Amino acid sequence: MASDAPLDHLNSEDLLERLAALGVVAETIRHPPVHTVEEALPHWAALDALHTKNLLLKDAKDQLWLIAAPTDRLIDLKRLPGQIGSKRLSFAKEDLLFATLGVRQGAVSPFALVNDRERRVRLVLDAALMAAPRVAFHPLTNTATTAVRTDDLRVFLESVGSEPLVVALDAALEEAAP
């Protein structure tokens, strides 16, 4: 599979091989390129897992944050800093995303942490993801989606030295509801 990832970063096939070497059972479906959750939904119907949206954000101190949440989760960027212990957040620029994680917009996921050799990115997982039996992410490309058991996601994250912050991202919204 051709890749436009930087030469020192893994591509999708490399990632799937690494998952297999870790003993992670991964189910991958191929589909046309998708850039939004809405575009992906028809393809994801064939994959039994909790599907996600993923954001790479940068705070005022240049800390990078990868936020992964269920597709239906509302993420309030004004409340999020307080939930994760950060300051003002903004979306990371495409060139920073590519240089750090080796992926383009639309392919961001916790799997991309395999390419974060400098460990610049803090991972935040919505608590609902960690409660699901299986979760699905793009495997470094937006032309495929890969589902793994949540326990296997933990195995992968440990293998890349990432200790996620698990937060109920909707808690502040629920507390504010009448």
PDB file of C-alpha atoms in Angstrom:
ATOM      1  CA  MET A   1       0.000   0.000   0.000  1.00  0.00           C
ATOM      2  CA  ALA A   2       1.444   3.361  -0.968  1.00  0.00           C
ATOM      3  CA  SER A   3       1.769   5.867   1.827  1.00  0.00           C
ATOM      4  CA  ASP A   4       2.518   9.545   2.040  1.00  0.00           C
ATOM      5  CA  ALA A   5       3.674   9.181   5.653  1.00  0.00           C
ATOM      6  CA  PRO A   6       7.132  10.543   6.476  1.00  0.00           C
ATOM      7  CA  LEU A   7       9.831   7.917   5.892  1.00  0.00           C
ATOM      8  CA  ASP A   8      10.453   7.434   9.622  1.00  0.00           C
ATOM      9  CA  HIS A   9       6.759   6.821  10.358  1.00  0.00           C
ATOM     10  CA  LEU A  10       4.791   3.602  10.049  1.00  0.00           C
ATOM     11  CA  ASN A  11       2.012   3.273   7.486  1.00  0.00           C
ATOM     12  CA  SER A  12      -1.283   1.392   7.775  1.00  0.00           C
ATOM     13  CA  GLU A  13       0.103  -2.005   6.792  1.00  0.00           C
ATOM     14  CA  ASP A  14       3.023  -1.604   9.228  1.00  0.00           C
ATOM     15  CA  LEU A  15       0.539  -0.775  11.983  1.00  0.00           C
ATOM     16  CA  LEU A  16      -1.614  -3.841  11.285  1.00  0.00           C
ATOM     17  CA  GLU A  17       1.525  -6.022  11.355  1.00  0.00           C
ATOM     18  CA  ARG A  18       2.517  -4.479  14.677  1.00  0.00           C
ATOM     19  CA  LEU A  19      -0.942  -5.143  16.128  1.00  0.00           C
ATOM     20  CA  ALA A  20      -0.699  -8.784  15.021  1.00  0.00           C
ATOM     21  CA  ALA A  21       2.778  -9.087  16.562  1.00  0.00           C
ATOM     22  CA  LEU A  22       1.313  -7.840  19.853  1.00  0.00           C
ATOM     23  CA  GLY A  23      -1.356 -10.549  19.685  1.00  0.00           C
ATOM     24  CA  VAL A  24      -4.075  -7.970  19.015  1.00  0.00           C
ATOM     25  CA  VAL A  25      -6.952  -9.362  16.983  1.00  0.00           C
ATOM     26  CA  ALA A  26      -7.910  -6.578  14.599  1.00  0.00           C
ATOM     27  CA  GLU A  27     -10.806  -6.562  12.156  1.00  0.00           C
ATOM     28  CA  THR A  28     -10.263  -4.105   9.319  1.00  0.00           C
ATOM     29  CA  ILE A  29     -12.663  -2.998   6.630  1.00  0.00           C
ATOM     30  CA  ARG A  30     -11.592  -1.041   3.549  1.00  0.00           C
ATOM     31  CA  HIS A  31     -13.704   1.790   2.169  1.00  0.00           C
ATOM     32  CA  PRO A  32     -13.409   4.902   0.002  1.00  0.00           C
ATOM     33  CA  PRO A  33     -11.630   7.866   1.614  1.00  0.00           C
ATOM     34  CA  VAL A  34     -13.771   9.518   4.300  1.00  0.00           C
ATOM     35  CA  HIS A  35     -13.137  12.855   5.967  1.00  0.00           C
ATOM     36  CA  THR A  36     -16.077  13.114   8.348  1.00  0.00           C
ATOM     37  CA  VAL A  37     -18.079  10.822  10.591  1.00  0.00           C
ATOM     38  CA  GLU A  38     -21.099  11.366   8.334  1.00  0.00           C
ATOM     39  CA  GLU A  39     -19.171  10.121   5.285  1.00  0.00           C
ATOM     40  CA  ALA A  40     -17.944   7.068   7.198  1.00  0.00           C
ATOM     41  CA  LEU A  41     -21.225   5.944   8.801  1.00  0.00           C
ATOM     42  CA  PRO A  42     -22.511   3.874   5.841  1.00  0.00           C
ATOM     43  CA  HIS A  43     -19.223   1.938   5.706  1.00  0.00           C
ATOM     44  CA  TRP A  44     -18.983   1.452   9.452  1.00  0.00           C
ATOM     45  CA  ALA A  45     -22.315  -0.358   9.587  1.00  0.00           C
ATOM     46  CA  ALA A  46     -20.467  -3.569   8.654  1.00  0.00           C
ATOM     47  CA  LEU A  47     -18.121  -3.336  11.655  1.00  0.00           C
ATOM     48  CA  ASP A  48     -19.499  -4.161  15.112  1.00  0.00           C
ATOM     49  CA  ALA A  49     -17.700  -1.723  17.398  1.00  0.00           C
ATOM     50  CA  LEU A  50     -18.082   1.656  19.063  1.00  0.00           C
ATOM     51  CA  HIS A  51     -16.960   4.100  16.377  1.00  0.00           C
ATOM     52  CA  THR A  52     -15.061   7.240  17.215  1.00  0.00           C
ATOM     53  CA  LYS A  53     -14.209  10.766  16.319  1.00  0.00           C
ATOM     54  CA  ASN A  54     -10.711  11.973  17.044  1.00  0.00           C
ATOM     55  CA  LEU A  55      -9.297  15.472  17.391  1.00  0.00           C
ATOM     56  CA  LEU A  56      -5.704  16.665  17.644  1.00  0.00           C
ATOM     57  CA  LEU A  57      -5.619  19.853  19.700  1.00  0.00           C
ATOM     58  CA  LYS A  58      -2.843  22.140  20.873  1.00  0.00           C
ATOM     59  CA  ASP A  59      -2.932  24.208  24.043  1.00  0.00           C
ATOM     60  CA  ALA A  60      -1.388  27.550  24.935  1.00  0.00           C
ATOM     61  CA  LYS A  61       1.781  25.811  26.207  1.00  0.00           C
ATOM     62  CA  ASP A  62       2.207  23.846  22.930  1.00  0.00           C
ATOM     63  CA  GLN A  63       1.083  20.579  24.536  1.00  0.00           C
ATOM     64  CA  LEU A  64      -0.646  18.357  21.983  1.00  0.00           C
ATOM     65  CA  TRP A  65      -3.822  16.511  22.984  1.00  0.00           C
ATOM     66  CA  LEU A  66      -5.443  13.668  21.051  1.00  0.00           C
ATOM     67  CA  ILE A  67      -9.092  13.429  22.064  1.00  0.00           C
ATOM     68  CA  ALA A  68     -10.971  10.222  21.181  1.00  0.00           C
ATOM     69  CA  ALA A  69     -14.702   9.955  21.847  1.00  0.00           C
ATOM     70  CA  PRO A  70     -17.776   8.150  20.510  1.00  0.00           C
ATOM     71  CA  THR A  71     -19.084   9.709  17.311  1.00  0.00           C
ATOM     72  CA  ASP A  72     -22.192  11.042  19.033  1.00  0.00           C
ATOM     73  CA  ARG A  73     -20.308  12.721  21.886  1.00  0.00           C
ATOM     74  CA  LEU A  74     -20.507  16.514  22.031  1.00  0.00           C
ATOM     75  CA  ILE A  75     -17.080  17.915  22.827  1.00  0.00           C
ATOM     76  CA  ASP A  76     -17.239  21.425  24.239  1.00  0.00           C
ATOM     77  CA  LEU A  77     -13.877  23.045  23.487  1.00  0.00           C
ATOM     78  CA  LYS A  78     -14.549  25.734  26.107  1.00  0.00           C
ATOM     79  CA  ARG A  79     -15.104  23.206  28.903  1.00  0.00           C
ATOM     80  CA  LEU A  80     -12.582  20.619  27.716  1.00  0.00           C
ATOM     81  CA  PRO A  81      -9.456  22.328  29.126  1.00  0.00           C
ATOM     82  CA  GLY A  82     -10.911  22.139  32.644  1.00  0.00           C
ATOM     83  CA  GLN A  83     -11.791  18.483  32.149  1.00  0.00           C
ATOM     84  CA  ILE A  84      -8.272  17.493  31.066  1.00  0.00           C
ATOM     85  CA  GLY A  85      -6.121  19.930  33.061  1.00  0.00           C
ATOM     86  CA  SER A  86      -5.079  22.168  30.208  1.00  0.00           C
ATOM     87  CA  LYS A  87      -5.451  25.751  29.069  1.00  0.00           C
ATOM     88  CA  ARG A  88      -7.074  27.218  25.948  1.00  0.00           C
ATOM     89  CA  LEU A  89      -7.222  24.645  23.142  1.00  0.00           C
ATOM     90  CA  SER A  90      -7.210  25.039  19.380  1.00  0.00           C
ATOM     91  CA  PHE A  91      -7.040  22.601  16.499  1.00  0.00           C
ATOM     92  CA  ALA A  92      -3.507  21.544  15.545  1.00  0.00           C
ATOM     93  CA  LYS A  93      -2.457  22.602  12.072  1.00  0.00           C
ATOM     94  CA  GLU A  94      -2.175  19.990   9.312  1.00  0.00           C
ATOM     95  CA  ASP A  95       1.633  20.241   9.081  1.00  0.00           C
ATOM     96  CA  LEU A  96       2.029  19.643  12.837  1.00  0.00           C
ATOM     97  CA  LEU A  97      -0.384  16.701  12.673  1.00  0.00           C
ATOM     98  CA  PHE A  98       1.591  15.154   9.810  1.00  0.00           C
ATOM     99  CA  ALA A  99       5.021  15.794  11.344  1.00  0.00           C
ATOM    100  CA  THR A 100       4.015  14.423  14.758  1.00  0.00           C
ATOM    101  CA  LEU A 101       1.687  11.529  13.936  1.00  0.00           C
ATOM    102  CA  GLY A 102       2.412  10.822  10.260  1.00  0.00           C
ATOM    103  CA  VAL A 103      -1.241  11.104   9.243  1.00  0.00           C
ATOM    104  CA  ARG A 104      -3.432  13.603   7.435  1.00  0.00           C
ATOM    105  CA  GLN A 105      -6.681  15.145   8.657  1.00  0.00           C
ATOM    106  CA  GLY A 106      -9.402  12.525   8.585  1.00  0.00           C
ATOM    107  CA  ALA A 107      -7.031   9.737   9.677  1.00  0.00           C
ATOM    108  CA  VAL A 108      -6.258  10.848  13.244  1.00  0.00           C
ATOM    109  CA  SER A 109      -6.678   8.128  15.867  1.00  0.00           C
ATOM    110  CA  PRO A 110      -4.925   6.650  18.906  1.00  0.00           C
ATOM    111  CA  PHE A 111      -3.235   4.223  16.488  1.00  0.00           C
ATOM    112  CA  ALA A 112      -1.246   7.198  15.165  1.00  0.00           C
ATOM    113  CA  LEU A 113       0.569   7.386  18.506  1.00  0.00           C
ATOM    114  CA  VAL A 114       2.789   4.643  17.097  1.00  0.00           C
ATOM    115  CA  ASN A 115       4.454   7.465  15.150  1.00  0.00           C
ATOM    116  CA  ASP A 116       4.779   9.920  18.055  1.00  0.00           C
ATOM    117  CA  ARG A 117       8.414   9.089  18.722  1.00  0.00           C
ATOM    118  CA  GLU A 118       8.986  12.232  20.823  1.00  0.00           C
ATOM    119  CA  ARG A 119       5.887  11.514  22.975  1.00  0.00           C
ATOM    120  CA  ARG A 120       4.502  15.008  22.382  1.00  0.00           C
ATOM    121  CA  VAL A 121       0.861  13.911  22.415  1.00  0.00           C
ATOM    122  CA  ARG A 122      -1.273  13.283  25.502  1.00  0.00           C
ATOM    123  CA  LEU A 123      -4.141  10.897  24.792  1.00  0.00           C
ATOM    124  CA  VAL A 124      -7.581  11.558  26.259  1.00  0.00           C
ATOM    125  CA  LEU A 125     -10.128   8.766  25.909  1.00  0.00           C
ATOM    126  CA  ASP A 126     -13.770   9.294  26.680  1.00  0.00           C
ATOM    127  CA  ALA A 127     -14.815   6.924  29.461  1.00  0.00           C
ATOM    128  CA  ALA A 128     -17.540   5.474  27.215  1.00  0.00           C
ATOM    129  CA  LEU A 129     -14.844   4.120  24.877  1.00  0.00           C
ATOM    130  CA  MET A 130     -13.126   2.245  27.649  1.00  0.00           C
ATOM    131  CA  ALA A 131     -16.461   0.766  28.758  1.00  0.00           C
ATOM    132  CA  ALA A 132     -17.212  -0.620  25.280  1.00  0.00           C
ATOM    133  CA  PRO A 133     -16.187  -4.180  24.380  1.00  0.00           C
ATOM    134  CA  ARG A 134     -14.757  -3.111  20.988  1.00  0.00           C
ATOM    135  CA  VAL A 135     -13.682   0.232  19.578  1.00  0.00           C
ATOM    136  CA  ALA A 136     -12.897   1.280  16.019  1.00  0.00           C
ATOM    137  CA  PHE A 137     -10.395   3.772  14.626  1.00  0.00           C
ATOM    138  CA  HIS A 138      -8.748   4.588  11.318  1.00  0.00           C
ATOM    139  CA  PRO A 139      -5.460   2.644  11.016  1.00  0.00           C
ATOM    140  CA  LEU A 140      -3.317   5.636   9.867  1.00  0.00           C
ATOM    141  CA  THR A 141      -5.442   6.072   6.755  1.00  0.00           C
ATOM    142  CA  ASN A 142      -8.965   7.260   6.080  1.00  0.00           C
ATOM    143  CA  THR A 143      -9.524   4.434   3.578  1.00  0.00           C
ATOM    144  CA  ALA A 144      -9.939   1.792   6.280  1.00  0.00           C
ATOM    145  CA  THR A 145     -11.350   1.312   9.765  1.00  0.00           C
ATOM    146  CA  THR A 146     -10.006  -1.172  12.302  1.00  0.00           C
ATOM    147  CA  ALA A 147     -11.852  -2.560  15.323  1.00  0.00           C
ATOM    148  CA  VAL A 148     -10.082  -4.029  18.345  1.00  0.00           C
ATOM    149  CA  ARG A 149     -11.173  -5.187  21.763  1.00  0.00           C
ATOM    150  CA  THR A 150     -10.803  -2.456  24.369  1.00  0.00           C
ATOM    151  CA  ASP A 151      -8.347  -4.624  26.305  1.00  0.00           C
ATOM    152  CA  ASP A 152      -6.261  -4.923  23.129  1.00  0.00           C
ATOM    153  CA  LEU A 153      -6.315  -1.141  22.725  1.00  0.00           C
ATOM    154  CA  ARG A 154      -4.730  -0.956  26.179  1.00  0.00           C
ATOM    155  CA  VAL A 155      -2.055  -3.456  25.066  1.00  0.00           C
ATOM    156  CA  PHE A 156      -1.289  -1.330  22.010  1.00  0.00           C
ATOM    157  CA  LEU A 157      -1.148   1.914  23.989  1.00  0.00           C
ATOM    158  CA  GLU A 158       1.202   0.365  26.531  1.00  0.00           C
ATOM    159  CA  SER A 159       3.449  -0.819  23.673  1.00  0.00           C
ATOM    160  CA  VAL A 160       3.845   2.764  22.425  1.00  0.00           C
ATOM    161  CA  GLY A 161       4.340   4.224  25.902  1.00  0.00           C
ATOM    162  CA  SER A 162       1.025   6.056  26.046  1.00  0.00           C
ATOM    163  CA  GLU A 163      -0.855   6.236  29.325  1.00  0.00           C
ATOM    164  CA  PRO A 164      -4.259   7.696  28.431  1.00  0.00           C
ATOM    165  CA  LEU A 165      -6.257  10.065  30.543  1.00  0.00           C
ATOM    166  CA  VAL A 166      -9.776   8.596  30.740  1.00  0.00           C
ATOM    167  CA  VAL A 167     -12.441  11.262  31.210  1.00  0.00           C
ATOM    168  CA  ALA A 168     -16.233  11.322  30.982  1.00  0.00           C
ATOM    169  CA  LEU A 169     -16.234  14.110  28.415  1.00  0.00           C
ATOM    170  CA  ASP A 170     -19.976  14.615  28.606  1.00  0.00           C
ATOM    171  CA  ALA A 171     -20.088  14.962  32.402  1.00  0.00           C
ATOM    172  CA  ALA A 172     -19.920  18.763  32.398  1.00  0.00           C
ATOM    173  CA  LEU A 173     -22.679  18.929  29.807  1.00  0.00           C
ATOM    174  CA  GLU A 174     -24.921  16.606  31.832  1.00  0.00           C
ATOM    175  CA  GLU A 175     -24.289  18.595  35.022  1.00  0.00           C
ATOM    176  CA  ALA A 176     -25.273  21.791  33.209  1.00  0.00           C
ATOM    177  CA  ALA A 177     -28.536  20.273  31.930  1.00  0.00           C
ATOM    178  CA  PRO A 178     -31.740  21.327  33.750  1.00  0.00           C
TER     179      PRO A 178
END
